[in-house]
Amino acid sequence: TKRPIGSFIFLGSSGVGKTELAKALAEFMFDDEDNLVRVDMSEYREKHTVSRLFGAPPGYVGYEAGGQLTEAVRRRPYRVILFDEIEKAHPDVWSALLQVLEDGRMTDGQGHIVDFRNTVLIMTSNLGTEFARRGGALGFLPHDDDAVADHQQIERAMRDTFRPEFLNRIDEVIIFEPLTLEDVEQMVDLQLRELAERMDESSLAIHLTESARNWLARQGYDPQFGARPLRRAIQRHIENPLSIHLLKGDFHAGDLVVIDASEGGLTFTRHADQSSDFSAPASGTDEYYAEKYPQGDHYQASYEEEDFADFLSRTEGDDEIDLYTAPPQV
């Protein structure tokens, strides 16, 4: 085929996972999340900015540099290309993309033919998402009459914005429904996995109880902004207090830190590993950890953002410390 591998429009409100799905697709198809080219289309609102994307014609400023998009694809042709908020771009950008969507190639300002046949094109948009603010299950398909009506209004807003010849070249339009609290609870596990891997480098394991998981999801849940507040909630309620405990030497190599919920917020309890060789447990029930690790010191995570800033100011002048991977005191 002469066309790109696939071309999609992802419709949905902010924070529902459109960009994350594009990253996951890049990692799945091309073995590396870095094989994603993200283009912020709000930077291409004016007619003259189109040349920055595809290359200026001979005699114009920027001709020798080539286009930002065409040069990126010419150097690494196996890519996922994410056009973020495509509706904000100038219509000339949409017109320029017609050749890519139809023939899988484009001639840049220098006369080079850039091959797009090994790329996946994803365009995200917030068009019409005010109709989907009532909430629903994570997924792509409507589940009831109200959801069907929402989807129809979203599609109508899309047709009112984009020209038919542009939409006809798109393989699929996927509508993302707003996240629910249950969806955010699952995302807590995903976002804590990276933190657990960093702690594993310091021979320190962390375990989040079910009650702490539910508490954190409630703190980071906002139907209007999706999962974005969750990142801030994890940093404020887990990463910042945990960093202070590490810097103070409260936790030791081989310990398991159990994070639980209480009326005052989250608590951090140190459990000592009695085995000769440390291995961070990957999963298990709360009862499993309680049996394997005898309870040790107990800490209430009462640190607020101003307390964290005050702690950092008092340690200013110390040797540079990586807050997330500083080895605990042995």
Short mmCIF file of C-alpha atoms in Angstrom, two decimals, residues 5 77-78 86 112 155 166 183 214 233 237 259 300 312 325:
data_model
loop_
_atom_site.label_atom_id
_atom_site.label_comp_id
_atom_site.label_asym_id
_atom_site.label_seq_id
_atom_site.Cartn_x
_atom_site.Cartn_y
_atom_site.Cartn_z
CA ILE A 5 0.25 2.16 8.23
CA PRO A 77 11.00 6.70 9.00
CA TYR A 78 9.51 4.20 11.46
CA ILE A 86 -5.18 19.20 15.34
CA HIS A 112 13.23 15.70 -1.16
CA GLU A 155 -18.97 13.60 15.43
CA PHE A 166 -9.70 15.40 4.98
CA ASP A 183 -10.24 3.73 35.93
CA ASN A 214 -8.43 3.93 46.89
CA ALA A 233 -1.36 13.69 44.04
CA HIS A 237 1.37 12.46 49.08
CA ILE A 259 1.95 2.74 52.54
CA GLN A 300 2.53 9.53 59.54
CA LEU A 312 14.96 21.28 51.09
CA THR A 325 17.14 7.15 44.22
#
